[in-house]
PDB file of C-alpha atoms in Angstrom:
ATOM      1  CA  MET A   1       7.823  21.977 -36.939  1.00 49.00           C
ATOM      2  CA  HIS A   2       7.263  19.974 -40.015  1.00 45.00           C
ATOM      3  CA  THR A   3       7.175  22.209 -43.015  1.00 45.00           C
ATOM      4  CA  THR A   4       6.721  21.194 -47.063  1.00 47.00           C
ATOM      5  CA  LEU A   5       8.052  22.539 -50.051  1.00 51.00           C
ATOM      6  CA  ASN A   6       7.015  25.943 -50.903  1.00 55.00           C
ATOM      7  CA  LYS A   7       5.068  26.409 -47.712  1.00 63.00           C
ATOM      8  CA  THR A   8       5.400  29.338 -45.426  1.00 62.00           C
ATOM      9  CA  PRO A   9       5.038  27.484 -41.473  1.00 63.00           C
ATOM     10  CA  GLN A  10       2.089  29.033 -39.491  1.00 74.00           C
ATOM     11  CA  VAL A  11       1.241  29.485 -36.044  1.00 85.00           C
ATOM     12  CA  ILE A  12      -2.593  30.034 -36.448  1.00 89.00           C
ATOM     13  CA  SER A  13      -4.718  28.904 -39.271  1.00 92.00           C
ATOM     14  CA  SER A  14      -7.133  30.984 -41.591  1.00 95.00           C
ATOM     15  CA  GLN A  15     -10.273  29.675 -39.724  1.00 95.00           C
ATOM     16  CA  GLU A  16      -8.945  29.836 -36.175  1.00 95.00           C
ATOM     17  CA  LEU A  17      -8.224  33.573 -36.903  1.00 96.00           C
ATOM     18  CA  LEU A  18     -11.393  34.104 -38.216  1.00 97.00           C
ATOM     19  CA  ASP A  19     -12.986  32.040 -35.004  1.00 97.00           C
ATOM     20  CA  HIS A  20     -11.083  34.517 -32.763  1.00 97.00           C
ATOM     21  CA  TRP A  21     -12.208  37.613 -34.356  1.00 97.00           C
ATOM     22  CA  GLN A  22     -15.832  36.204 -34.315  1.00 97.00           C
ATOM     23  CA  GLY A  23     -15.134  35.651 -30.376  1.00 97.00           C
ATOM     24  CA  HIS A  24     -14.557  38.912 -30.002  1.00 97.00           C
ATOM     25  CA  ARG A  25     -17.382  40.030 -32.737  1.00 98.00           C
ATOM     26  CA  THR A  26     -19.617  37.907 -30.154  1.00 97.00           C
ATOM     27  CA  LEU A  27     -18.224  40.296 -27.238  1.00 98.00           C
ATOM     28  CA  THR A  28     -18.547  43.278 -28.511  1.00 98.00           C
ATOM     29  CA  ARG A  29     -22.161  42.332 -29.628  1.00 98.00           C
ATOM     30  CA  ARG A  30     -22.624  41.795 -26.022  1.00 98.00           C
ATOM     31  CA  THR A  31     -21.228  45.115 -24.978  1.00 98.00           C
ATOM     32  CA  ILE A  32     -23.515  46.926 -27.232  1.00 98.00           C
ATOM     33  CA  GLU A  33     -26.574  45.279 -25.855  1.00 98.00           C
ATOM     34  CA  VAL A  34     -26.063  45.890 -22.411  1.00 98.00           C
ATOM     35  CA  PHE A  35     -25.854  49.638 -23.343  1.00 97.00           C
ATOM     36  CA  PRO A  36     -28.462  52.027 -22.229  1.00 97.00           C
ATOM     37  CA  GLU A  37     -30.554  52.815 -25.827  1.00 95.00           C
ATOM     38  CA  GLU A  38     -30.292  56.806 -24.474  1.00 95.00           C
ATOM     39  CA  ALA A  39     -26.391  56.642 -23.229  1.00 97.00           C
ATOM     40  CA  PHE A  40     -25.336  54.671 -26.699  1.00 97.00           C
ATOM     41  CA  PHE A  41     -25.845  57.842 -28.353  1.00 97.00           C
ATOM     42  CA  SER A  42     -25.455  60.465 -26.175  1.00 97.00           C
ATOM     43  CA  HIS A  43     -22.481  59.149 -23.847  1.00 98.00           C
ATOM     44  CA  THR A  44     -19.363  60.397 -23.618  1.00 97.00           C
ATOM     45  CA  ILE A  45     -16.724  61.126 -21.396  1.00 96.00           C
ATOM     46  CA  GLY A  46     -13.556  63.315 -22.173  1.00 94.00           C
ATOM     47  CA  GLY A  47     -14.038  63.909 -25.434  1.00 94.00           C
ATOM     48  CA  MET A  48     -14.372  60.526 -26.882  1.00 95.00           C
ATOM     49  CA  ARG A  49     -17.114  59.368 -29.487  1.00 97.00           C
ATOM     50  CA  THR A  50     -20.436  57.893 -28.495  1.00 97.00           C
ATOM     51  CA  PHE A  51     -20.256  54.518 -28.797  1.00 98.00           C
ATOM     52  CA  ALA A  52     -22.979  54.249 -31.427  1.00 97.00           C
ATOM     53  CA  GLU A  53     -20.342  56.465 -33.336  1.00 97.00           C
ATOM     54  CA  MET A  54     -17.712  53.764 -33.091  1.00 98.00           C
ATOM     55  CA  VAL A  55     -19.805  50.932 -33.753  1.00 98.00           C
ATOM     56  CA  MET A  56     -20.550  52.514 -37.078  1.00 97.00           C
ATOM     57  CA  GLU A  57     -16.509  52.837 -37.820  1.00 97.00           C
ATOM     58  CA  LEU A  58     -16.343  49.221 -36.836  1.00 98.00           C
ATOM     59  CA  LEU A  59     -19.602  48.599 -39.147  1.00 97.00           C
ATOM     60  CA  GLY A  60     -18.049  50.608 -41.621  1.00 97.00           C
ATOM     61  CA  ILE A  61     -14.930  48.215 -41.567  1.00 97.00           C
ATOM     62  CA  ALA A  62     -15.107  45.007 -40.672  1.00 97.00           C
ATOM     63  CA  GLY A  63     -17.872  43.479 -43.201  1.00 97.00           C
ATOM     64  CA  PRO A  64     -16.542  45.758 -46.135  1.00 97.00           C
ATOM     65  CA  GLY A  65     -12.805  45.614 -45.648  1.00 97.00           C
ATOM     66  CA  ILE A  66     -13.155  41.588 -45.520  1.00 98.00           C
ATOM     67  CA  LYS A  67     -15.072  41.969 -49.282  1.00 97.00           C
ATOM     68  CA  GLU A  68     -12.329  44.113 -50.337  1.00 97.00           C
ATOM     69  CA  ILE A  69      -9.266  41.601 -49.615  1.00 97.00           C
ATOM     70  CA  ALA A  70     -11.966  38.441 -50.847  1.00 97.00           C
ATOM     71  CA  THR A  71     -12.669  40.191 -54.251  1.00 96.00           C
ATOM     72  CA  GLY A  72     -10.014  43.041 -54.956  1.00 94.00           C
ATOM     73  CA  LYS A  73     -12.773  45.610 -55.042  1.00 94.00           C
ATOM     74  CA  SER A  74     -12.120  49.029 -52.784  1.00 91.00           C
ATOM     75  CA  ALA A  75     -14.508  51.151 -51.788  1.00 89.00           C
ATOM     76  CA  PRO A  76     -14.115  54.083 -49.736  1.00 87.00           C
ATOM     77  CA  LEU A  77     -14.761  53.958 -46.228  1.00 87.00           C
ATOM     78  CA  ASN A  78     -18.125  54.626 -45.134  1.00 87.00           C
ATOM     79  CA  GLU A  79     -18.727  55.455 -41.271  1.00 89.00           C
ATOM     80  CA  HIS A  80     -22.081  56.883 -41.548  1.00 86.00           C
ATOM     81  CA  LEU A  81     -24.877  54.254 -41.313  1.00 86.00           C
ATOM     82  CA  ASP A  82     -28.706  54.894 -41.199  1.00 85.00           C
ATOM     83  CA  HIS A  83     -29.411  53.989 -37.904  1.00 88.00           C
ATOM     84  CA  GLY A  84     -32.143  55.963 -37.073  1.00 86.00           C
ATOM     85  CA  ASN A  85     -31.042  56.212 -33.533  1.00 87.00           C
ATOM     86  CA  LYS A  86     -31.824  52.493 -32.813  1.00 94.00           C
ATOM     87  CA  LYS A  87     -29.630  50.457 -31.131  1.00 96.00           C
ATOM     88  CA  ASP A  88     -31.533  47.150 -32.488  1.00 96.00           C
ATOM     89  CA  ARG A  89     -30.623  48.621 -35.950  1.00 96.00           C
ATOM     90  CA  LEU A  90     -26.770  48.736 -35.805  1.00 97.00           C
ATOM     91  CA  LEU A  91     -27.695  45.463 -33.786  1.00 98.00           C
ATOM     92  CA  GLU A  92     -29.199  44.119 -36.972  1.00 97.00           C
ATOM     93  CA  LEU A  93     -26.158  45.481 -39.074  1.00 97.00           C
ATOM     94  CA  TRP A  94     -23.793  43.652 -36.609  1.00 98.00           C
ATOM     95  CA  ASP A  95     -25.615  40.378 -37.434  1.00 98.00           C
ATOM     96  CA  GLU A  96     -25.319  41.098 -40.875  1.00 97.00           C
ATOM     97  CA  ALA A  97     -21.898  41.806 -40.980  1.00 97.00           C
ATOM     98  CA  THR A  98     -21.371  38.759 -39.097  1.00 97.00           C
ATOM     99  CA  THR A  99     -22.965  36.990 -42.428  1.00 97.00           C
ATOM    100  CA  GLU A 100     -20.658  39.079 -44.854  1.00 97.00           C
ATOM    101  CA  ILE A 101     -17.297  38.136 -42.471  1.00 98.00           C
ATOM    102  CA  ASN A 102     -18.102  34.592 -42.625  1.00 97.00           C
ATOM    103  CA  SER A 103     -19.022  34.271 -46.644  1.00 97.00           C
ATOM    104  CA  TYR A 104     -15.740  36.851 -47.747  1.00 98.00           C
ATOM    105  CA  TRP A 105     -13.374  35.048 -45.575  1.00 98.00           C
ATOM    106  CA  ALA A 106     -14.034  31.903 -47.032  1.00 96.00           C
ATOM    107  CA  GLN A 107     -12.949  33.284 -50.437  1.00 97.00           C
ATOM    108  CA  ILE A 108      -9.955  34.419 -48.920  1.00 97.00           C
ATOM    109  CA  LYS A 109      -6.725  33.075 -50.188  1.00 95.00           C
ATOM    110  CA  GLU A 110      -3.987  31.303 -47.839  1.00 92.00           C
ATOM    111  CA  GLU A 111      -1.361  33.130 -50.218  1.00 92.00           C
ATOM    112  CA  GLN A 112      -3.076  36.320 -49.929  1.00 94.00           C
ATOM    113  CA  PHE A 113      -2.723  37.028 -46.447  1.00 95.00           C
ATOM    114  CA  GLN A 114       1.444  37.979 -46.826  1.00 94.00           C
ATOM    115  CA  GLN A 115       0.041  39.935 -50.327  1.00 96.00           C
ATOM    116  CA  ASN A 116      -0.001  43.902 -49.875  1.00 97.00           C
ATOM    117  CA  ILE A 117      -2.946  45.914 -50.140  1.00 96.00           C
ATOM    118  CA  LYS A 118      -3.871  49.613 -50.028  1.00 95.00           C
ATOM    119  CA  ILE A 119      -7.535  48.715 -48.052  1.00 95.00           C
ATOM    120  CA  PHE A 120     -10.330  51.283 -48.677  1.00 95.00           C
ATOM    121  CA  GLY A 121      -7.665  53.118 -51.088  1.00 92.00           C
ATOM    122  CA  GLN A 122      -5.844  54.468 -48.353  1.00 92.00           C
ATOM    123  CA  TYR A 123      -4.484  52.055 -45.564  1.00 93.00           C
ATOM    124  CA  GLU A 124      -1.038  50.320 -47.270  1.00 96.00           C
ATOM    125  CA  GLY A 125      -0.089  47.182 -45.494  1.00 96.00           C
ATOM    126  CA  THR A 126      -0.591  43.372 -45.583  1.00 97.00           C
ATOM    127  CA  VAL A 127      -3.845  41.995 -45.670  1.00 97.00           C
ATOM    128  CA  ARG A 128      -2.628  40.537 -42.547  1.00 96.00           C
ATOM    129  CA  SER A 129      -1.611  43.304 -41.115  1.00 97.00           C
ATOM    130  CA  SER A 130      -5.314  45.092 -41.895  1.00 97.00           C
ATOM    131  CA  ILE A 131      -7.261  41.983 -40.443  1.00 98.00           C
ATOM    132  CA  PHE A 132      -4.882  42.579 -37.546  1.00 97.00           C
ATOM    133  CA  TYR A 133      -6.052  46.099 -37.131  1.00 97.00           C
ATOM    134  CA  PHE A 134      -9.788  45.540 -37.423  1.00 98.00           C
ATOM    135  CA  ILE A 135      -9.548  43.069 -34.514  1.00 98.00           C
ATOM    136  CA  ASP A 136      -7.209  45.277 -32.724  1.00 98.00           C
ATOM    137  CA  ASN A 137      -9.736  48.365 -33.340  1.00 97.00           C
ATOM    138  CA  GLU A 138     -12.340  46.658 -32.354  1.00 98.00           C
ATOM    139  CA  ILE A 139     -10.763  45.593 -29.058  1.00 97.00           C
ATOM    140  CA  HIS A 140      -9.438  49.212 -28.493  1.00 97.00           C
ATOM    141  CA  HIS A 141     -13.015  50.713 -29.107  1.00 98.00           C
ATOM    142  CA  ARG A 142     -14.760  48.026 -26.718  1.00 98.00           C
ATOM    143  CA  GLY A 143     -12.279  49.107 -23.776  1.00 97.00           C
ATOM    144  CA  GLN A 144     -13.624  52.431 -24.337  1.00 97.00           C
ATOM    145  CA  ALA A 145     -17.450  50.837 -24.399  1.00 98.00           C
ATOM    146  CA  TYR A 146     -16.254  49.429 -20.966  1.00 98.00           C
ATOM    147  CA  VAL A 147     -15.349  52.932 -19.491  1.00 97.00           C
ATOM    148  CA  TYR A 148     -18.354  54.305 -20.442  1.00 98.00           C
ATOM    149  CA  LEU A 149     -20.566  51.371 -19.143  1.00 98.00           C
ATOM    150  CA  ARG A 150     -18.624  50.972 -15.505  1.00 98.00           C
ATOM    151  CA  SER A 151     -19.068  55.389 -15.487  1.00 98.00           C
ATOM    152  CA  LEU A 152     -22.487  54.146 -15.937  1.00 98.00           C
ATOM    153  CA  GLY A 153     -22.601  51.898 -13.009  1.00 98.00           C
ATOM    154  CA  ILE A 154     -23.298  49.187 -15.581  1.00 98.00           C
ATOM    155  CA  GLU A 155     -20.992  46.170 -15.416  1.00 97.00           C
ATOM    156  CA  PRO A 156     -19.703  44.754 -18.821  1.00 97.00           C
ATOM    157  CA  PRO A 157     -19.597  41.512 -20.394  1.00 95.00           C
ATOM    158  CA  ALA A 158     -16.912  39.121 -18.475  1.00 92.00           C
ATOM    159  CA  PHE A 159     -14.037  40.039 -21.533  1.00 86.00           C
ATOM    160  CA  TYR A 160     -12.593  36.217 -21.327  1.00 85.00           C
ATOM    161  CA  GLU A 161     -16.407  34.958 -22.327  1.00 82.00           C
ATOM    162  CA  ARG A 162     -16.390  35.240 -26.126  1.00 77.00           C
TER     163      ARG A 162
END
């Protein structure tokens, strides 16, 4: 491996990390699409939240979290979005968040990934660990949605097709 003076060796570039995350976001979007409208807002198992509630959490974290990382302006985490019990509205918000992520991601400098941050004014870590959490949390909730879909007799999208 070749490194230059004052440069940390890297395994993955910022763009590759974004592409990886957006691949997961595309798969989560397809998971939302196949969910029956009524079940999306009502179906639960074992006391877990509905998938709609999980999606609102993901929306509250993704775009606003990347915006905070890029701008340094913190705002409280907001997981309560006006959707009128319409899955299409949450899909619109999902697409808006995708655009927001791409826009603010371009403003994040490579050296920022190692910096400490207190995301949403309450969760301490590095920029990198925060982004990993955003991705891991989405995968976790998508896995819960897969269980919900299977319990409804619906085959979820193939997890490897991103």
